Short mmCIF file of C-alpha atoms and ligand atoms in Angstrom, two decimals:
data_model
loop_
_atom_site.label_atom_id
_atom_site.label_comp_id
_atom_site.label_asym_id
_atom_site.label_seq_id
_atom_site.Cartn_x
_atom_site.Cartn_y
_atom_site.Cartn_z
CA MET A 1156 -34.41 130.79 7.60
CA LEU A 1157 -35.20 127.20 8.49
CA THR A 1158 -36.67 124.48 6.34
CA TRP A 1159 -39.63 122.55 7.66
CA GLN A 1160 -37.30 119.70 8.56
CA GLU A 1161 -35.29 122.08 10.79
CA ALA A 1162 -38.31 123.99 12.16
CA ARG A 1163 -40.19 120.89 13.26
CA ARG A 1164 -37.91 120.37 16.22
CA TYR A 1165 -39.69 123.40 17.74
CA HIS A 1166 -43.15 122.66 16.35
CA PRO A 1167 -43.62 119.05 15.26
CA ASN A 1168 -46.87 119.17 13.29
CA GLN A 1169 -48.28 121.16 10.39
CA LYS A 1170 -51.20 122.58 12.40
CA GLY A 1171 -51.00 126.10 13.78
CA ILE A 1172 -51.50 125.12 17.41
CA HIS A 1173 -49.81 122.11 18.98
CA GLN A 1174 -51.35 121.06 22.29
CA ARG A 1175 -51.58 117.95 24.38
CA GLN A 1176 -54.31 117.37 26.96
CA GLY A 1177 -55.17 121.05 27.01
CA GLN A 1178 -51.57 122.20 27.48
CA ILE A 1179 -50.08 124.43 24.82
CA LEU A 1180 -46.79 123.03 23.52
CA SER A 1181 -45.93 125.27 20.55
CA ILE A 1182 -47.48 127.29 17.76
CA CYS A 1183 -46.72 128.27 14.19
CA ALA A 1184 -47.68 131.81 13.15
CA SER A 1185 -48.16 132.55 9.49
CA PHE A 1186 -46.99 135.88 8.14
CA ILE A 1187 -47.39 135.10 4.47
CA GLU A 1188 -48.74 138.25 2.91
CA LYS A 1189 -51.74 138.01 0.57
CA LYS A 1190 -52.71 134.62 2.04
CA GLN A 1191 -55.17 136.11 4.49
CA LYS A 1192 -56.67 132.90 5.81
CA TYR A 1193 -54.79 133.38 9.10
CA PRO A 1194 -53.65 136.99 9.18
CA ASP A 1195 -51.37 136.73 12.20
CA GLN A 1196 -49.72 140.05 12.81
CA LEU A 1197 -46.36 141.02 14.27
CA LEU A 1198 -46.84 144.31 16.12
CA SER A 1199 -43.21 144.55 17.15
CA GLU A 1200 -40.34 142.12 17.57
CA ASP A 1201 -41.78 140.99 20.89
CA LEU A 1202 -45.50 141.19 20.31
CA MET A 1203 -47.94 139.57 17.96
CA ILE A 1204 -51.61 138.98 17.40
CA TYR A 1205 -52.26 135.32 16.74
CA ILE A 1206 -55.56 134.36 15.18
CA GLY A 1207 -57.20 131.26 16.65
CA GLU A 1208 -57.84 128.10 14.69
CA GLY A 1209 -60.95 127.25 12.72
CA GLY A 1210 -60.75 129.66 9.79
CA LEU A 1211 -62.54 132.96 9.33
CA THR A 1212 -65.54 131.96 7.24
CA GLN A 1213 -67.68 131.01 10.22
CA PRO A 1214 -67.44 131.69 13.96
CA GLN A 1215 -64.38 129.96 15.39
CA PRO A 1216 -65.17 127.03 17.69
CA ASP A 1217 -63.79 126.34 21.14
CA SER A 1218 -61.45 123.80 19.58
CA PRO A 1219 -58.75 122.06 21.67
CA GLY A 1220 -56.12 124.46 20.24
CA ASN A 1221 -58.11 127.62 21.02
CA LEU A 1222 -58.94 126.34 24.50
CA ALA A 1223 -55.28 125.54 25.14
CA LEU A 1224 -54.26 129.10 24.24
CA LYS A 1225 -57.01 130.56 26.44
CA LYS A 1226 -55.82 128.42 29.32
CA ALA A 1227 -52.22 129.47 28.65
CA LYS A 1228 -53.12 133.03 29.65
CA GLU A 1229 -54.18 131.80 33.10
CA THR A 1230 -51.27 129.41 33.60
CA ARG A 1231 -48.73 131.85 32.06
CA ALA A 1232 -47.34 128.96 30.07
CA ILE A 1233 -44.21 129.69 28.04
CA PHE A 1234 -43.97 127.97 24.69
CA PRO A 1235 -41.88 128.08 21.50
CA VAL A 1236 -43.19 129.87 18.42
CA ILE A 1237 -42.11 129.45 14.84
CA ALA A 1238 -43.04 131.80 12.01
CA LYS A 1239 -43.85 130.77 8.50
CA TRP A 1240 -42.66 133.41 6.06
CA GLY A 1241 -43.12 131.49 2.83
CA LYS A 1242 -43.14 128.08 1.25
CA ASN A 1243 -40.76 125.95 3.33
CA GLN A 1244 -39.38 129.14 4.96
CA TYR A 1245 -39.62 129.12 8.72
CA GLU A 1246 -37.99 131.04 11.54
CA TYR A 1247 -37.72 130.18 15.20
CA LEU A 1248 -38.95 133.21 17.20
CA GLY A 1249 -38.02 132.08 20.71
CA LYS A 1250 -40.40 131.57 23.61
CA TRP A 1251 -43.68 133.42 24.07
CA GLN A 1252 -46.62 133.84 26.44
CA VAL A 1253 -50.31 134.60 25.96
CA ILE A 1254 -50.93 137.90 27.74
CA ASP A 1255 -54.49 138.54 26.57
CA TRP A 1256 -57.18 137.35 24.21
CA GLU A 1257 -60.56 138.33 22.90
CA TYR A 1258 -63.31 136.63 20.94
CA SER A 1259 -65.32 138.95 18.75
CA PRO A 1260 -66.37 139.69 15.19
CA LEU A 1261 -64.15 142.39 13.69
CA GLN A 1262 -63.84 144.04 10.30
CA GLY A 1263 -66.88 142.16 8.95
CA LEU A 1264 -65.41 138.77 9.86
CA PRO A 1265 -67.28 136.13 11.88
CA ALA A 1266 -66.37 135.95 15.57
CA HIS A 1267 -62.80 134.73 16.02
CA TYR A 1268 -60.09 134.48 18.63
CA ARG A 1269 -57.33 137.06 18.73
CA PHE A 1270 -54.54 136.13 21.10
CA LEU A 1271 -52.02 138.77 22.16
CA LEU A 1272 -48.65 137.10 22.56
CA ARG A 1273 -45.51 138.55 24.10
CA ARG A 1274 -42.05 137.18 23.62
CA VAL A 1275 -40.33 136.34 26.88
CA GLU A 1276 -37.15 134.89 25.41
CA PRO A 1277 -35.69 135.79 22.00
CA PRO A 1278 -33.80 132.92 20.32
CA GLU A 1279 -30.44 134.68 20.57
CA THR A 1280 -30.94 135.33 24.30
CA GLU A 1281 -31.67 131.67 24.78
CA ALA A 1282 -28.36 130.71 23.18
CA ARG A 1283 -26.50 133.38 25.13
CA MET A 1284 -28.16 132.39 28.38
CA ALA A 1285 -27.24 128.76 27.91
CA LYS A 1286 -23.62 129.88 27.54
CA LYS A 1287 -23.86 132.31 30.44
CA ILE A 1288 -25.30 129.78 32.87
CA ILE A 1289 -22.10 127.80 32.47
CA LEU A 1290 -20.01 130.90 33.16
CA SER A 1291 -21.99 132.46 36.03
CA GLN A 1292 -25.37 132.77 37.68
CA GLU A 1293 -26.13 136.20 36.21
CA SER A 1294 -28.14 134.84 33.33
CA LEU A 1295 -30.58 137.75 33.19
CA GLN A 1296 -27.92 140.37 32.54
CA PRO A 1297 -27.82 140.11 28.73
CA ARG A 1298 -31.56 140.71 28.38
CA ARG A 1299 -31.45 143.93 30.34
CA ALA A 1300 -28.43 145.19 28.46
CA ALA A 1301 -30.05 144.41 25.11
CA PHE A 1302 -33.15 146.39 26.02
CA VAL A 1303 -31.25 149.53 27.03
CA THR A 1304 -29.10 149.46 23.89
CA ASN A 1305 -32.20 149.12 21.77
CA ARG A 1306 -33.66 152.36 23.08
CA ILE A 1307 -30.49 154.35 22.63
CA LEU A 1308 -30.05 153.11 19.06
CA ARG A 1309 -33.48 154.34 18.14
CA ASP A 1310 -32.52 158.00 18.53
CA THR A 1311 -31.91 158.54 14.83
CA LYS A 1312 -31.57 161.88 13.06
CA VAL A 1313 -35.22 161.64 11.96
CA ILE A 1314 -36.28 161.16 15.58
CA GLN A 1315 -34.16 164.09 16.75
CA GLU A 1316 -35.73 166.36 14.14
CA LEU A 1317 -39.26 165.25 15.01
CA LYS A 1318 -38.64 165.78 18.71
CA ALA A 1319 -37.78 169.37 17.95
CA LEU A 1320 -40.78 169.70 15.60
CA TYR A 1321 -43.16 168.53 18.34
CA ARG A 1322 -41.35 170.77 20.85
CA TYR A 1323 -40.37 167.74 22.91
CA THR A 1324 -43.98 166.92 23.81
CA CYS A 1325 -45.68 163.52 23.68
CA GLN A 1326 -47.97 163.13 20.67
CA VAL A 1327 -50.43 161.11 22.76
CA CYS A 1328 -50.79 163.10 26.00
CA HIS A 1329 -49.06 166.34 24.91
CA ASN A 1330 -47.07 166.40 28.13
CA ARG A 1331 -43.54 167.67 28.21
CA LEU A 1332 -41.37 166.15 30.90
CA ASN A 1333 -38.15 167.78 31.98
CA ARG A 1334 -35.11 166.47 33.78
CA GLY A 1335 -34.58 169.96 35.12
CA PHE A 1336 -33.33 173.19 33.50
CA GLY A 1337 -35.66 172.52 30.56
CA ASP A 1338 -33.84 169.34 29.49
CA PRO A 1339 -36.73 167.33 28.03
CA ILE A 1340 -37.40 163.61 28.36
CA VAL A 1341 -39.06 162.44 25.19
CA GLU A 1342 -38.58 159.36 23.05
CA GLY A 1343 -39.03 158.37 19.42
CA HIS A 1344 -40.85 155.18 18.50
CA HIS A 1345 -40.73 153.46 15.12
CA ILE A 1346 -44.27 152.27 14.44
CA LYS A 1347 -42.94 149.57 12.13
CA PRO A 1348 -39.69 148.60 13.87
CA LEU A 1349 -36.31 148.97 12.20
CA GLY A 1350 -34.35 145.85 11.33
CA HIS A 1351 -35.29 142.25 10.70
CA PRO A 1352 -38.00 141.03 10.33
CA HIS A 1353 -40.08 144.23 9.98
CA ASN A 1354 -37.53 146.40 8.14
CA GLY A 1355 -39.50 149.54 8.95
CA PRO A 1356 -38.17 152.72 7.33
CA ASP A 1357 -36.48 155.48 9.32
CA ILE A 1358 -38.73 158.21 7.92
CA PRO A 1359 -40.97 160.77 9.68
CA GLU A 1360 -44.14 158.91 8.60
CA ASN A 1361 -42.97 155.87 10.58
CA VAL A 1362 -42.07 157.70 13.79
CA ILE A 1363 -44.14 158.90 16.71
CA ILE A 1364 -42.76 161.06 19.53
CA LEU A 1365 -43.76 159.86 22.99
CA CYS A 1366 -43.28 160.39 26.71
CA PRO A 1367 -41.74 157.35 28.50
CA ASN A 1368 -45.17 156.18 29.74
CA HIS A 1369 -46.76 156.16 26.33
CA HIS A 1370 -43.61 154.67 24.82
CA ALA A 1371 -43.89 151.77 27.29
CA LEU A 1372 -47.54 151.26 26.33
CA PHE A 1373 -46.52 151.14 22.66
CA ASP A 1374 -43.69 148.73 23.40
CA ILE A 1375 -45.95 146.21 25.10
CA GLY A 1376 -48.60 146.74 22.41
CA ALA A 1377 -51.29 148.13 24.71
CA ILE A 1378 -51.71 150.96 22.22
CA THR A 1379 -50.82 151.03 18.56
CA ILE A 1380 -51.56 152.83 15.31
CA VAL A 1381 -53.97 151.01 13.03
CA ASN A 1382 -52.96 150.79 9.41
CA SER A 1383 -55.82 152.86 8.05
CA GLY A 1384 -56.59 156.40 9.08
CA PHE A 1385 -53.61 156.95 11.42
CA LYS A 1386 -55.83 156.37 14.42
CA LEU A 1387 -54.50 155.47 17.81
CA THR A 1388 -56.06 152.30 19.18
CA HIS A 1389 -55.97 150.31 22.36
CA PHE A 1390 -55.41 146.56 21.91
CA GLN A 1391 -58.85 145.69 23.19
CA ARG A 1392 -60.48 147.83 20.54
CA PHE A 1393 -58.81 146.66 17.33
ZN1 LIG B 1736 -47.55 160.67 26.77
#
């Protein structure tokens, strides 16, 4: 955790969105539970919904901050993000991009901006890459390796049991893919990810069994499970 004094080197002001002349420079997402003024939401380690500025008591305006984030989708700007977890408790989350946004009233709230952000560079990768660039030109290697390891690690005992329970079929499309000789290709996905900062539990209620296509859609946040009712939702509908 960082104090504000340490965090401000990534995000120098106390506002959520830091922009200059329409260019996004950095943002601060707030994940303080119970304080629902800005209910930003981490969907996975690399994906979040960021609520635009202007509060939720009246329709959000096209403020300079909201306009800068809208523009960032077109320009594919990459910018640092810090998270606020509590009073004077911040975390640097690496570099992110706006991949989509919508402006609509939802859940009885006035119209507001919901920006879908994807992490393009975790903080640890950044540090490793800086080191690696000195050693060689293969600076992208660590990211690929990290991704593969991640998927293998997720095959927990709970996942193995659920795969068998669902007869190795995808819970979304009900397809069963085989490598040949009946050897199935199916993957387990933790809805609330294991490990920091989500600390999702490794229990059947937190796992969904998916084919690789639907797993990829979950991983990029195109589909997810909404908290109430166990319904499957596409990003553009929640
Ligand atoms: Zn599927």
